[in-house]
Short mmCIF file of C-alpha atoms in Angstrom, two decimals:
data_model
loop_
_atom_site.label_atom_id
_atom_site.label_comp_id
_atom_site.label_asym_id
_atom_site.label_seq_id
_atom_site.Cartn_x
_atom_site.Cartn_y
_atom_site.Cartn_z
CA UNK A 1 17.68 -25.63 31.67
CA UNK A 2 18.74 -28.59 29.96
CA UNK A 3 19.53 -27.08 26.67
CA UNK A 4 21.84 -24.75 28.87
CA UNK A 5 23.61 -27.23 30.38
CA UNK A 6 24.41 -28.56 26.92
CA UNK A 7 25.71 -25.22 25.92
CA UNK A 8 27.67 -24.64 28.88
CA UNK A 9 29.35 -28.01 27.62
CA UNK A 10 29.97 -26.43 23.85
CA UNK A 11 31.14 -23.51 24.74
CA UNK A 12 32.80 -23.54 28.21
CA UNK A 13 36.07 -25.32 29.90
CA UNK A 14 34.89 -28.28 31.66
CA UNK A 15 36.68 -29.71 34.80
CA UNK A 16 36.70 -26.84 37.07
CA UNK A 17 38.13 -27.45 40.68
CA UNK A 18 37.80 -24.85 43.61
CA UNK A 19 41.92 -24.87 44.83
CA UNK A 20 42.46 -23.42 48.21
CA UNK A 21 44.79 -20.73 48.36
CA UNK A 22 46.07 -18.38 51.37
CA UNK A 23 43.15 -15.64 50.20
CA UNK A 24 40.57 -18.19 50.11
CA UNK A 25 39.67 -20.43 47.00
CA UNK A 26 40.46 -20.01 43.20
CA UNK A 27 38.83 -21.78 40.14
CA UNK A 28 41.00 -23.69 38.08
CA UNK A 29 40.58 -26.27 35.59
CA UNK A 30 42.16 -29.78 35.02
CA UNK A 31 41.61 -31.76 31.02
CA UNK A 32 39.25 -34.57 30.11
CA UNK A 33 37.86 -36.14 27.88
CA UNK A 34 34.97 -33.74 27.59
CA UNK A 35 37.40 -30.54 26.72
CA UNK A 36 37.20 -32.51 22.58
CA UNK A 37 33.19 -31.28 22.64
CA UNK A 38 34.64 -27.57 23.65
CA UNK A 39 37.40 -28.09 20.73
CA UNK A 40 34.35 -29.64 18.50
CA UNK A 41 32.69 -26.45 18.81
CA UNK A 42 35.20 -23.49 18.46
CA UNK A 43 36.49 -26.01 15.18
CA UNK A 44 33.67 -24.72 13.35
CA UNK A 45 33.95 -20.98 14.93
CA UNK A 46 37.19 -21.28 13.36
CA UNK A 47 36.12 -22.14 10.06
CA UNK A 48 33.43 -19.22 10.36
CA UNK A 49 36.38 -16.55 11.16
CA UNK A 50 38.04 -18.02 8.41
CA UNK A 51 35.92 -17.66 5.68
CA UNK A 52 34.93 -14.15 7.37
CA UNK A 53 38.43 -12.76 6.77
CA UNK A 54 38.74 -14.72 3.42
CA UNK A 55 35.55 -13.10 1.73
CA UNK A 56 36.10 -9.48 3.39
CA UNK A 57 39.57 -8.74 3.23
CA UNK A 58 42.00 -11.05 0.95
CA UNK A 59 39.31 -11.80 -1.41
CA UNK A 60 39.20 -7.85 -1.76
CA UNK A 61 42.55 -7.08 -1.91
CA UNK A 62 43.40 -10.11 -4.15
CA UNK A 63 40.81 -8.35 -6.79
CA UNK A 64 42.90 -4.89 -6.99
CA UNK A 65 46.42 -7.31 -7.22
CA UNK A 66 46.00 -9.38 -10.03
CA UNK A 67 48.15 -12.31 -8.74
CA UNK A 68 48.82 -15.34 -10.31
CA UNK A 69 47.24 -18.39 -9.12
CA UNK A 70 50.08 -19.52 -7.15
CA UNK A 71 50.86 -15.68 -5.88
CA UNK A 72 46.77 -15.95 -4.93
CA UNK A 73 47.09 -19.49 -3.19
CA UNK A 74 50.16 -18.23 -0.96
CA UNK A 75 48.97 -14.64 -0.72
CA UNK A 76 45.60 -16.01 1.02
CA UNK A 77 47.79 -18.68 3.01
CA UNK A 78 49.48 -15.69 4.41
CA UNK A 79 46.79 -13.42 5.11
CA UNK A 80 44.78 -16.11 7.08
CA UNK A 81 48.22 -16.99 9.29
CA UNK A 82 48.81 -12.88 9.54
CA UNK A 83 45.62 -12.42 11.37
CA UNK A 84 45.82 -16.00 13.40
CA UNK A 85 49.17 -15.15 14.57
CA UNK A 86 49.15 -11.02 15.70
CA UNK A 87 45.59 -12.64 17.27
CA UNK A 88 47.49 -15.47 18.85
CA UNK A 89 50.83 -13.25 20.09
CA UNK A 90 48.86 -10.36 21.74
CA UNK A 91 46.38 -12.75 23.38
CA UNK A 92 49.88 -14.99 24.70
CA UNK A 93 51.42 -11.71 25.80
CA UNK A 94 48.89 -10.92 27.93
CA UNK A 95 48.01 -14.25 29.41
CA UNK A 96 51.93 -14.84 30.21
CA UNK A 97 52.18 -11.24 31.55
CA UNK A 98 49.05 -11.41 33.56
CA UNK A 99 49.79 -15.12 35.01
CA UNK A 100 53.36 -13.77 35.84
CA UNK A 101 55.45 -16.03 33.66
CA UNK A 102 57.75 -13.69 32.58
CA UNK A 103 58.79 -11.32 35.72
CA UNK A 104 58.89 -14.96 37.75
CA UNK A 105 60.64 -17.39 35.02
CA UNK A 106 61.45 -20.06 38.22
CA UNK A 107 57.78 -20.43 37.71
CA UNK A 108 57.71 -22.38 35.03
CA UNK A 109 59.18 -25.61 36.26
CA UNK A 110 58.36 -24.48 40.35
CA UNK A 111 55.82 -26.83 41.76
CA UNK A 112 55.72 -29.44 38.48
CA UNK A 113 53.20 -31.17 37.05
CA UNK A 114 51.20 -27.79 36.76
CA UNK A 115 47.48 -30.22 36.72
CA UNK A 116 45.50 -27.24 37.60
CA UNK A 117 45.13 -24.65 34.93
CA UNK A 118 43.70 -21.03 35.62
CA UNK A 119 40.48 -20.21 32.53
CA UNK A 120 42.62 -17.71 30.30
CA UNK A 121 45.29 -20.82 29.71
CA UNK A 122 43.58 -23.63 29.06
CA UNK A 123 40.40 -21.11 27.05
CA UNK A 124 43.69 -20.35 25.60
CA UNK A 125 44.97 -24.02 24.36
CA UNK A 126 41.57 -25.00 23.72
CA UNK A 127 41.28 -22.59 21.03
CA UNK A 128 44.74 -23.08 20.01
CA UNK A 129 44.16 -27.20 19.25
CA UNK A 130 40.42 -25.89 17.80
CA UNK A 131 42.20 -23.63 14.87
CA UNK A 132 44.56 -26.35 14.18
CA UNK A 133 42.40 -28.59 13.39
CA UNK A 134 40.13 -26.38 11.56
CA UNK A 135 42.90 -25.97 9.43
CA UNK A 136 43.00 -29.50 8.14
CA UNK A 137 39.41 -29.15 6.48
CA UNK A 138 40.68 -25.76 5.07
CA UNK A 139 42.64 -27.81 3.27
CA UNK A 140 39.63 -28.84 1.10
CA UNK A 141 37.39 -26.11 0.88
CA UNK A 142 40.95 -23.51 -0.14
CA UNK A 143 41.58 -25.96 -3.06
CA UNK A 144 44.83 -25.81 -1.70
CA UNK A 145 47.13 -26.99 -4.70
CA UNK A 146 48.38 -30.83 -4.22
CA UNK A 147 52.08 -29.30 -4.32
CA UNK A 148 50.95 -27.80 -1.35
CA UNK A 149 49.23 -30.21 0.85
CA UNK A 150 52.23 -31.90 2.40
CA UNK A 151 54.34 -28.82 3.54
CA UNK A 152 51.24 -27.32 4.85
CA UNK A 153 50.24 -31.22 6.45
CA UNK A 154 53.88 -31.49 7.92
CA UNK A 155 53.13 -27.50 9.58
CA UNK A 156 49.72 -28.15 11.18
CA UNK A 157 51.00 -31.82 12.72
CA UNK A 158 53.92 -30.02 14.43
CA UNK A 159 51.91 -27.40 15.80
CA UNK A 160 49.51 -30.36 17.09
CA UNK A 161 51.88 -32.34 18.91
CA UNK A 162 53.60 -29.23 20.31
CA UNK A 163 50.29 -27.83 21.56
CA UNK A 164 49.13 -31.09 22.57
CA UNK A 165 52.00 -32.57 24.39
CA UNK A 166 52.11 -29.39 26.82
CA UNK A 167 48.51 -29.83 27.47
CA UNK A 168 48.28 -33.48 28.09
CA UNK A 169 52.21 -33.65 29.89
CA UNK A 170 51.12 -30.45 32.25
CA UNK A 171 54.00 -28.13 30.44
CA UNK A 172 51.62 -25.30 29.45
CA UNK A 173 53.89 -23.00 31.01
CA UNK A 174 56.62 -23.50 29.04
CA UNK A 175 54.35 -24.08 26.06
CA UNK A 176 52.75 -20.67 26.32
CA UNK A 177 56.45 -18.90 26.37
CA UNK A 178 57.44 -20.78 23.32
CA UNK A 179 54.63 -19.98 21.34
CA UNK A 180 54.55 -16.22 22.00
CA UNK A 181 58.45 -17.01 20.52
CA UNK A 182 57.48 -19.26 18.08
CA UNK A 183 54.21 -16.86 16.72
CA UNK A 184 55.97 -13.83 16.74
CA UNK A 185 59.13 -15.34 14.31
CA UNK A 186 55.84 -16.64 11.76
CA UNK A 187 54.08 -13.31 12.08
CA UNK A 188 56.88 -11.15 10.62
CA UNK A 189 57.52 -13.90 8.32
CA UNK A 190 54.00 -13.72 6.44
CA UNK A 191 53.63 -10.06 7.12
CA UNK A 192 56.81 -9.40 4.26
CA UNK A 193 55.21 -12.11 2.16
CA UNK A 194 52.03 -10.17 2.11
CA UNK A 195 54.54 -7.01 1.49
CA UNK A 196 56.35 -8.78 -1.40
CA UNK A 197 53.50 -9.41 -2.99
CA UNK A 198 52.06 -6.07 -3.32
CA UNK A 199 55.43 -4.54 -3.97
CA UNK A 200 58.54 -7.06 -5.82
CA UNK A 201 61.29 -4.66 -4.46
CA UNK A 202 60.10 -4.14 -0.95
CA UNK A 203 61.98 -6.88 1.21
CA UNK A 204 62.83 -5.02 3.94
CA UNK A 205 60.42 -6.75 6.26
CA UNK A 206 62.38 -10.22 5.50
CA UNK A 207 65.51 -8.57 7.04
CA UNK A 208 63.50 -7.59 9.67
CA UNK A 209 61.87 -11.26 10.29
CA UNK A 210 65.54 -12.60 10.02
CA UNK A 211 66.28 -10.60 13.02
CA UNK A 212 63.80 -11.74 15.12
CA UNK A 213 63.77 -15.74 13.53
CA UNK A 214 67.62 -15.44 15.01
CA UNK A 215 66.62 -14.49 18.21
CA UNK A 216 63.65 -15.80 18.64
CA UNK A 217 65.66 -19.62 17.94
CA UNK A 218 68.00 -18.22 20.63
CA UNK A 219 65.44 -17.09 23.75
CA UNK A 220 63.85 -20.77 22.42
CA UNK A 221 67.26 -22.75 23.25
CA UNK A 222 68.05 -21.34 26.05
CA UNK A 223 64.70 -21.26 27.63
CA UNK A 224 64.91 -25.16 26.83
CA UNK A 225 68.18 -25.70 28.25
CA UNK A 226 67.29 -23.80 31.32
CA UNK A 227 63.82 -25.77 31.84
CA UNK A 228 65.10 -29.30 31.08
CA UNK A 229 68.89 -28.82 32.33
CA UNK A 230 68.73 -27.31 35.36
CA UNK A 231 64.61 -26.28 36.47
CA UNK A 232 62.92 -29.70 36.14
CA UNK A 233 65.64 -31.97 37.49
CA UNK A 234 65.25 -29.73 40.48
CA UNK A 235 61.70 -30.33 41.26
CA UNK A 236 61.01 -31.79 44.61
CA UNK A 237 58.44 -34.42 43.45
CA UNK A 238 60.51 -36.71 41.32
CA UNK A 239 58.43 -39.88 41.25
CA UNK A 240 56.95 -41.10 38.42
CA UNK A 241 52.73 -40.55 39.23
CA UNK A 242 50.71 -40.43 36.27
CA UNK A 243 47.04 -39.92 38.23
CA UNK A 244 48.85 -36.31 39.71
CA UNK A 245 50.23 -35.59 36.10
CA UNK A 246 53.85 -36.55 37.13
CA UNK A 247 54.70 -38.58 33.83
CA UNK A 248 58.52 -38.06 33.52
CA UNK A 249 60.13 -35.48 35.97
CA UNK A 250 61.82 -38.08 37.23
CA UNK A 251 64.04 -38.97 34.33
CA UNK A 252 65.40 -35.45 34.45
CA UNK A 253 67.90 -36.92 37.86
CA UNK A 254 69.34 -38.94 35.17
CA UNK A 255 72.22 -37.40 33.50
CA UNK A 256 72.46 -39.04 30.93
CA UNK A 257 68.89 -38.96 29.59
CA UNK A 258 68.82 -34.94 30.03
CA UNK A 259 71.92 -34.84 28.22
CA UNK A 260 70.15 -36.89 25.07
CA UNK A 261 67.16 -34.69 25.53
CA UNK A 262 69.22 -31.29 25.29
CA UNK A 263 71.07 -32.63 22.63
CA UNK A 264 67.76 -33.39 20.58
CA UNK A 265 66.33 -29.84 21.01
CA UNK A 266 70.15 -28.58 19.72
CA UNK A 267 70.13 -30.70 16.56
CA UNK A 268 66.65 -29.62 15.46
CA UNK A 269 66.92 -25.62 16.70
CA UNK A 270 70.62 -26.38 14.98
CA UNK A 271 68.70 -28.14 11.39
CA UNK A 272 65.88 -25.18 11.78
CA UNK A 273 68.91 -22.25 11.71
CA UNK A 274 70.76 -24.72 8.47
CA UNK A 275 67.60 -24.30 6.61
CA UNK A 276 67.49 -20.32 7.31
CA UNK A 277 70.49 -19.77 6.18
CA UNK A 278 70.13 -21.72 3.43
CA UNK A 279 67.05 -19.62 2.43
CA UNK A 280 68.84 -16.69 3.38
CA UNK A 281 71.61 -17.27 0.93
CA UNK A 282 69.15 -18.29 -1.76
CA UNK A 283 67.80 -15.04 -1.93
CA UNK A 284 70.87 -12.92 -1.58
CA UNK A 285 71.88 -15.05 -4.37
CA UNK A 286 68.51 -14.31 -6.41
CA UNK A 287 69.00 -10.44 -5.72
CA UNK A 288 72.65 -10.06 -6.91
CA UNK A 289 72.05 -12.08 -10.01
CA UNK A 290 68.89 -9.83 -10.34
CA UNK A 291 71.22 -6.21 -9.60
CA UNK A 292 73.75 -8.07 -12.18
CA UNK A 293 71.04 -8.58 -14.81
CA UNK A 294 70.16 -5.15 -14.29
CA UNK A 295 73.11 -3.70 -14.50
CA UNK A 296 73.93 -5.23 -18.03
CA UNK A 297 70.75 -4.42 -19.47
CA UNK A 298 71.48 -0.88 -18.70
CA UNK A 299 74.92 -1.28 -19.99
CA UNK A 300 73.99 -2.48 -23.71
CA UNK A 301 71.19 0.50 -23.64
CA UNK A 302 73.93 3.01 -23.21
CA UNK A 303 76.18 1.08 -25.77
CA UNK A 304 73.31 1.16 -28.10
CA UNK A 305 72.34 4.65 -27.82
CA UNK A 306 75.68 5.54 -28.98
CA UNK A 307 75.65 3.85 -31.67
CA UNK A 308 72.79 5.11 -33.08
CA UNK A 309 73.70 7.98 -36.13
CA UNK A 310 73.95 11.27 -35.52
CA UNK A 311 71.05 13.53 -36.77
CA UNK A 312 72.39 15.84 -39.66
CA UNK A 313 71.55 19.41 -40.15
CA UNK A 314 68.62 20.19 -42.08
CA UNK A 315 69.41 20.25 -46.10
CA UNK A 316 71.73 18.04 -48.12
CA UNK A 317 75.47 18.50 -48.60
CA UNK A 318 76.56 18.82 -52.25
CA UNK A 319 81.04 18.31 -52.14
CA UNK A 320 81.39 18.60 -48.34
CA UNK A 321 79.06 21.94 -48.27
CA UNK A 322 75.59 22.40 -46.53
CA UNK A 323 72.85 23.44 -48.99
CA UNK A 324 69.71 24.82 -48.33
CA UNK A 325 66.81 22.57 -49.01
CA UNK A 326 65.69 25.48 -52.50
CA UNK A 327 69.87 23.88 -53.43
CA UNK A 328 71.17 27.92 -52.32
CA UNK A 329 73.87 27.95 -50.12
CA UNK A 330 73.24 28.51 -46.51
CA UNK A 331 75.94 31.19 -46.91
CA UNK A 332 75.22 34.71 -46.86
CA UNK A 333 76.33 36.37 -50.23
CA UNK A 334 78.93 39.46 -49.89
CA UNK A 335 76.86 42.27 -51.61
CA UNK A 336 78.90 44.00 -54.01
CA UNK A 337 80.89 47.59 -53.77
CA UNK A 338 78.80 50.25 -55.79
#
């Protein structure tokens, strides 16, 4: 009994609270310090799924590709982030769908700080934080090139702090929306890596993924201006009351400090579209200097084809007449009147 009660503690959400409700009483959870035991836990079931993917898919199909090592580093960082992500969007879908985020948006800043959480979301974030972390030994045991190391450090610290700071600062609502966003942008993204990799001149999936990156940035800014600008300053309980999870709702009456935090989220969702376009041009650039190359290389093997000799009939020419190769004329002879 004991040793289950130790379990429970591994492998459950702690903090559960029985809420009353108009139908009678509902389970939901709250955060502590004993949720970093949960995240201790599913760390190491994330390292386990890892390598599990690693040695039965990528390692299989990186055998039949031939890549180069830095094709094989990137092709394996994009397998492992194709199978998080499609996990991670379908399992958001259905949590925001079921929990009624979507068909009720006022929901997401309605009755703020959102302290109690129901299983699904905060099983949900819990996992998330676990896989981010896990990712940071990865780092070691992929040999992950040191080239590498601080792109892919800069990645997993953003996805920390996002996924943190709606945890800790009761946002998971509007956490969970912007992930699904955020996920389903990176999942089309590595899916046409993997693609390019196993085929040069296949890059339609990157015009598809530049689709949705576009308006996936869009649903993200206005979902942001419509939480901060107008749902949060609304909320009835506007004073500051950390032990209830009420940390800063009440800096949203003041103008002037939702004005700076709106204009924040449009500088970096307006540097995030800058360096997309900048990519984008990059590799329109690559592709027409590519067609270009192309096209002169097939120009100068027409140009020398032509001026290759042409093949002469068979026998030798003796003053501007074909002879036969026995030196008779190919001619045929008049016979003679009897």
């Amino acid at each position: 009994q004991v040793t289950a009660k130790t379990a429970f503690l591994f492998i459950l959400p702690q903090y559960n609270v029985s809420v009353p409700t108009a139908d009678g009483e509902l389970v939901q959870y709250h955060y502590g310090l004993k949720d970093l035991v949960t995240i201790l836990f599913y760390i190491f079931i994330a390292i386990i799924l890892h390598a599990v993917v690693q040695e039965y898919a990528l390692d299989k199909i990186n055998r039949r590709l031939h890549l180069s090592k830095v094709k094989h580093s990137k092709f394996n960082e994009s397998g492992q982030l194709v199978a998080f992500h499609l996990t991670s969007v379908i399992w958001c879908l259905y949590v925001v769908v079921t929990e009624g985020y979507i068909s009720n948006p006022r929901s997401l800043w309605e009755n703020y700080p959102h302290v109690y959480l129901p299983f699904q979301v905060k099983f949900f974030y819990l996992c998330q934080l676990a896989y981010w972390l896990h990712a940071l030994p990865e780092l070691y045991f992929q040999k992950v090139r040191k080239e590498e190391i601080p792109r892919q450090l800069r990645c997993i610290a953003l996805y920390l702090v996002h996924i943190a700071g709606a945890y800790l600062l009761n946002l998971t609502r509007l956490g969970l929306i912007l992930l699904l966003l955020q996920y389903l942008a990176e999942f089309f993204f590595h899916m046409a890596r993997l693609v390019y990799f196993t085929d040069e001149n296949n890059e339609k999936l990157f015009n598809v993924w530049a689709v949705v990156f576009v308006v996936t940035r869009l649903f993200t800014l206005t979902l942001y201006i419509l939480v901060i600008g107008f749902g949060l300053p609304r909320v009835e309980n506007q004073a500051l009351d950390p032990e209830r999870g009420n940390f800063f709702s009440f800096l949203f009456n003041n103008i002037l400090f939702r004005m700076s935090v709106l204009l924040l989220v449009c500088l970096f969702q307006a540097s995030v579209m800058w360096r997309f376009i900048h990519f984008q041009l990059r590799r329109w650039r690559e592709y027409w200097n590519e067609q270009s190359s192309r096209k002169g290389a097939a120009v100068a093997a027409g140009t020398k084809q032509q001026a290759k000799p042409l093949k002469r009939d068979s026998g030798y020419h003796e003053n501007g007449v074909v002879k036969a190769e026995n030196g008779t004329s190919p001619r045929t002879k008049k016979l003679k009147s009897p």
